[in-house]
């Protein structure tokens, strides 16, 4: 029974819930946001699309809280790097806050921690 | 008797299955006794390999499958990820994969970019086999077995 329903869902294309939530609010060229869930190959396009809506703005001051992110890999890094480059080119600034020690480590081992403005979560430590 | 238990997953080459593979590997790794941090490393490394396979299949316009083979030893895990949908004879394929070479795998490196770099940094050993698709073979030892190499590079 379970076997057949699995085959069926494979044929029809199974729907798997997106485990990401992105909240962005912009006021007077200040972008505030928080991200919850997992940022991987499946969910990164959602985040990229939401951020792209603001990347052409001149002098945007963006601050994104990542304390709700419990998984991230290179696809997530790619999204943040692209957004960082875009708004930097327009004289803006991106700050990422609330990084868990895991996320902080990801930025550090890729060297991005030296380039981008990142801040570890209070009480969670940097290393 | 084989010195390891072998678990194989076959998933559609679609991004929504990257997380499924990641969670399964996390579950397997926790049973061998990996630390929390090592399991997080394994989750990232395996996601990178599966993501690469999914994106490769996607760029080729194929509706392929990704095969993920895990060999569970007492003190280490070996993970093989192939983007060409064929089940492998684990030992045979393992013998065929060579060390990773920048020049030869230039295309894979450009595509994989940061992903392959992370796999190399987070795992103890990485090999890439580039024939009939790409096969990534990676090993991680349970902490205490081999901790010397790249673990402490981030201390400030």
Coordinates of C-alpha atoms in Angstrom, one line a residue:
Chain A
X1 CA 0.0 0.0 0.0
X2 CA 2.7 2.5 1.1
X3 CA 4.8 1.3 -1.8
X4 CA 2.1 2.1 -4.4
X5 CA 1.3 5.5 -2.9
X6 CA 4.9 6.3 -3.1
X7 CA 5.1 5.4 -6.8
X8 CA 2.0 7.4 -7.4
X9 CA 3.4 10.5 -5.7
X10 CA 6.6 10.1 -7.7
X11 CA 4.6 10.0 -11.0
X12 CA 2.5 13.1 -10.1
X13 CA 5.4 15.0 -8.6
X14 CA 5.3 15.1 -4.9
X15 CA 4.9 18.4 -3.2
X16 CA 7.3 19.0 -0.3
X17 CA 6.6 22.0 2.0
X18 CA 9.1 24.9 1.8
X19 CA 10.9 25.2 5.1
X20 CA 11.7 28.9 4.9
X21 CA 10.1 32.1 6.0
X22 CA 11.3 35.5 4.8
X23 CA 10.0 38.7 6.3
X24 CA 11.2 42.0 4.9
X25 CA 10.0 45.6 5.6
X26 CA 11.4 48.7 4.0
X27 CA 11.1 52.2 5.4
X28 CA 12.9 55.3 4.3
X29 CA 15.6 53.3 2.4
X30 CA 16.1 51.1 5.5
X31 CA 15.5 47.4 4.9
X32 CA 14.9 45.3 8.0
X33 CA 14.3 41.6 7.7
X34 CA 14.4 38.3 9.4
X35 CA 14.7 34.8 8.0
X36 CA 13.6 31.5 9.5
X37 CA 14.1 27.9 8.6
X38 CA 16.5 26.3 6.2
X39 CA 18.4 27.9 3.3
X40 CA 19.4 25.3 0.7
X41 CA 19.0 24.7 -3.0
X42 CA 15.3 24.3 -2.6
X43 CA 14.5 27.4 -0.5
X44 CA 17.2 29.8 -1.7
X45 CA 15.3 30.9 -4.8
X46 CA 12.5 32.2 -2.4
X47 CA 15.0 34.3 -0.5
X48 CA 16.7 35.4 -3.7
X49 CA 13.5 36.6 -5.2
X50 CA 12.5 38.6 -2.2
X51 CA 15.8 40.3 -1.9
X52 CA 16.1 41.0 -5.6
X53 CA 13.1 43.4 -5.2
X54 CA 15.3 45.8 -3.3
X55 CA 18.7 45.3 -4.9
X56 CA 18.4 48.2 -7.4
X57 CA 17.7 50.7 -4.7
X58 CA 20.3 53.5 -4.3
X59 CA 22.1 53.6 -0.9
X60 CA 20.0 50.9 0.7
X61 CA 20.8 50.2 4.3
X62 CA 19.8 46.6 4.9
X63 CA 20.0 44.6 8.1
X64 CA 18.9 40.9 8.1
X65 CA 18.5 38.9 11.2
X66 CA 19.5 35.2 10.7
X67 CA 19.0 34.0 14.2
X68 CA 16.0 31.9 13.0
X69 CA 18.1 30.1 10.3
X70 CA 18.9 26.6 11.5
X71 CA 20.5 25.3 8.3
X72 CA 22.4 27.0 5.5
X73 CA 24.9 25.9 2.8
X74 CA 26.7 27.4 -0.2
X75 CA 23.4 28.2 -2.0
X76 CA 22.5 30.5 0.9
X77 CA 25.9 32.1 0.9
X78 CA 25.5 32.7 -2.8
X79 CA 22.3 34.5 -2.3
X80 CA 23.7 36.8 0.4
X81 CA 26.9 37.5 -1.6
X82 CA 24.8 38.4 -4.7
X83 CA 22.7 40.8 -2.6
X84 CA 25.8 42.2 -0.9
X85 CA 27.4 42.9 -4.3
X86 CA 24.3 44.5 -5.8
X87 CA 23.6 46.9 -3.0
X88 CA 27.3 47.7 -2.5
X89 CA 27.5 48.7 -6.1
X90 CA 24.6 51.2 -5.4
X91 CA 26.3 52.7 -2.4
X92 CA 24.3 50.7 0.1
X93 CA 25.3 48.5 3.0
X94 CA 24.3 45.0 4.1
X95 CA 24.6 43.7 7.6
X96 CA 23.8 40.2 8.7
X97 CA 23.0 39.7 12.4
X98 CA 22.2 36.9 14.8
X99 CA 24.5 34.3 13.3
X100 CA 24.7 31.1 15.2
X101 CA 28.2 29.7 15.7
X102 CA 27.5 27.3 12.8
X103 CA 26.5 30.1 10.4
X104 CA 29.4 32.2 11.6
X105 CA 31.8 29.3 10.9
X106 CA 30.4 29.0 7.4
X107 CA 31.2 32.6 6.6
X108 CA 34.6 32.3 8.2
X109 CA 35.8 29.2 6.4
X110 CA 34.8 30.6 3.1
X111 CA 36.6 33.9 3.8
X112 CA 33.3 35.8 3.5
X113 CA 33.4 36.7 7.1
X114 CA 36.3 39.1 6.4
X115 CA 34.5 40.8 3.6
X116 CA 30.9 41.1 4.7
X117 CA 29.5 42.8 7.8
X118 CA 28.4 40.0 10.0
X119 CA 27.5 39.8 13.7
X120 CA 27.2 36.6 15.8
X121 CA 24.1 36.0 17.9
X122 CA 24.4 37.4 21.5
X123 CA 25.2 34.6 23.9
X124 CA 25.9 32.1 21.1
X125 CA 29.5 32.9 20.7
X126 CA 31.6 33.3 17.6
X127 CA 33.5 30.0 17.6
Chain B
X1 CA 30.9 -10.3 6.5
X2 CA 31.3 -6.7 5.2
X3 CA 33.0 -4.4 7.7
X4 CA 30.2 -1.8 7.1
X5 CA 26.5 -1.4 6.8
X6 CA 25.4 0.0 3.4
X7 CA 22.5 2.3 2.9
X8 CA 21.5 3.6 -0.5
X9 CA 19.0 6.3 -1.5
X10 CA 17.7 7.0 -4.9
X11 CA 15.9 10.4 -5.3
X12 CA 14.6 12.4 -8.2
X13 CA 17.1 15.1 -9.3
X14 CA 15.0 17.8 -7.8
X15 CA 16.0 20.4 -5.3
X16 CA 13.2 19.4 -2.8
X17 CA 15.0 16.1 -2.2
X18 CA 18.3 17.7 -1.1
X19 CA 16.9 18.2 2.4
X20 CA 15.5 14.7 2.5
X21 CA 19.0 13.3 1.7
X22 CA 20.5 15.6 4.3
X23 CA 18.2 14.5 7.1
X24 CA 18.7 10.9 6.3
X25 CA 22.5 11.2 6.4
X26 CA 22.2 13.2 9.6
X27 CA 20.2 10.3 11.1
X28 CA 22.7 7.7 10.0
X29 CA 25.7 9.7 11.3
X30 CA 24.2 10.2 14.7
X31 CA 24.0 6.4 15.1
X32 CA 27.7 6.0 14.5
X33 CA 28.4 8.6 17.3
X34 CA 29.4 11.7 15.4
X35 CA 29.4 14.9 17.5
X36 CA 26.8 17.6 16.9
X37 CA 29.3 19.7 15.0
X38 CA 30.4 16.9 12.8
X39 CA 26.9 16.0 11.9
X40 CA 26.3 19.6 10.9
X41 CA 29.4 19.4 8.7
X42 CA 28.1 16.1 7.2
X43 CA 24.8 17.7 6.5
X44 CA 26.4 20.6 4.6
X45 CA 28.9 18.4 2.7
X46 CA 26.2 15.9 1.6
X47 CA 23.8 18.8 0.6
X48 CA 26.5 20.3 -1.5
X49 CA 27.2 17.1 -3.3
X50 CA 23.5 16.3 -3.9
X51 CA 22.8 20.0 -4.9
X52 CA 25.6 19.8 -7.4
X53 CA 24.1 16.5 -8.9
X54 CA 20.6 18.0 -9.0
X55 CA 21.9 21.2 -10.8
X56 CA 23.9 19.2 -13.2
X57 CA 21.0 17.0 -14.1
X58 CA 18.8 20.2 -14.4
X59 CA 21.3 22.0 -16.7
X60 CA 21.4 18.9 -19.0
X61 CA 17.6 19.0 -19.2
X62 CA 17.3 15.5 -17.8
X63 CA 14.7 14.1 -15.5
X64 CA 17.4 12.1 -13.8
X65 CA 17.9 10.5 -10.4
X66 CA 20.6 11.0 -7.9
X67 CA 22.0 8.0 -6.0
X68 CA 23.5 8.5 -2.6
X69 CA 25.3 5.6 -1.1
X70 CA 26.4 5.6 2.6
X71 CA 28.9 3.0 4.0
X72 CA 28.7 3.1 7.8
X73 CA 31.7 1.8 9.7
X74 CA 32.3 1.8 13.4
X75 CA 34.5 4.9 13.2
X76 CA 33.7 6.6 9.9
X77 CA 31.2 7.2 7.3
X78 CA 31.8 7.1 3.5
X79 CA 29.3 8.9 1.3
X80 CA 29.1 8.5 -2.5
X81 CA 26.9 10.8 -4.6
X82 CA 26.4 10.1 -8.3
X83 CA 24.4 12.3 -10.6
X84 CA 23.8 9.6 -13.3
X85 CA 21.2 7.6 -11.5
X86 CA 22.9 4.3 -11.6
X87 CA 23.2 2.2 -8.5
X88 CA 26.9 1.5 -7.9
X89 CA 28.9 -1.4 -6.7
X90 CA 30.2 0.7 -3.8
X91 CA 33.6 -1.0 -3.5
X92 CA 34.1 -1.0 -7.3
X93 CA 33.2 2.7 -7.7
X94 CA 35.3 3.6 -4.7
X95 CA 38.3 2.0 -6.2
X96 CA 37.8 3.9 -9.4
X97 CA 37.4 7.4 -8.0
X98 CA 40.7 9.4 -7.9
X99 CA 41.9 12.3 -6.0
X100 CA 40.5 15.6 -6.9
X101 CA 42.5 17.6 -9.4
X102 CA 41.9 21.3 -10.0
X103 CA 42.8 21.3 -13.7
X104 CA 40.9 18.2 -14.7
X105 CA 37.8 19.1 -12.7
X106 CA 37.9 22.7 -13.7
X107 CA 34.3 22.7 -15.1
X108 CA 33.0 20.9 -12.0
X109 CA 34.8 23.4 -9.8
X110 CA 33.3 26.4 -11.6
X111 CA 29.8 24.9 -11.5
X112 CA 30.2 23.6 -7.9
X113 CA 32.2 26.6 -6.9
X114 CA 31.9 27.3 -3.2
X115 CA 30.1 24.0 -2.7
X116 CA 33.0 21.8 -3.6
X117 CA 35.3 24.0 -1.5
X118 CA 33.0 23.4 1.5
X119 CA 33.0 19.6 0.9
X120 CA 36.8 19.6 0.9
X121 CA 37.0 21.7 4.0
X122 CA 34.3 19.9 6.0
X123 CA 35.2 16.3 5.1
X124 CA 38.4 14.4 5.8
X125 CA 38.8 13.0 2.3
X126 CA 37.2 13.8 -1.0
X127 CA 37.5 12.1 -4.4
X128 CA 35.8 12.9 -7.6
X129 CA 35.2 10.6 -10.5
X130 CA 34.2 12.2 -13.8
X131 CA 32.9 9.5 -16.2
X132 CA 29.3 8.9 -17.2
X133 CA 28.4 11.9 -14.9
X134 CA 30.1 13.0 -11.8
X135 CA 30.6 10.9 -8.7
X136 CA 31.7 12.5 -5.5
X137 CA 33.2 10.2 -2.8
X138 CA 33.8 11.6 0.7
X139 CA 34.8 10.3 4.1
X140 CA 34.5 11.6 7.6
X141 CA 36.0 10.0 10.7
X142 CA 34.3 10.1 14.1
X143 CA 36.1 12.7 16.2
X144 CA 39.2 11.4 18.0
X145 CA 40.1 9.2 15.1
X146 CA 41.5 11.9 12.8
X147 CA 41.1 15.5 14.0
X148 CA 44.4 17.0 13.0
X149 CA 43.9 18.4 9.6
X150 CA 41.6 21.3 8.8
X151 CA 39.5 21.5 11.9
X152 CA 41.4 24.3 13.7
X153 CA 41.9 26.6 10.8
X154 CA 39.3 29.1 12.0
X155 CA 40.5 29.8 15.5
X156 CA 41.1 33.5 15.8

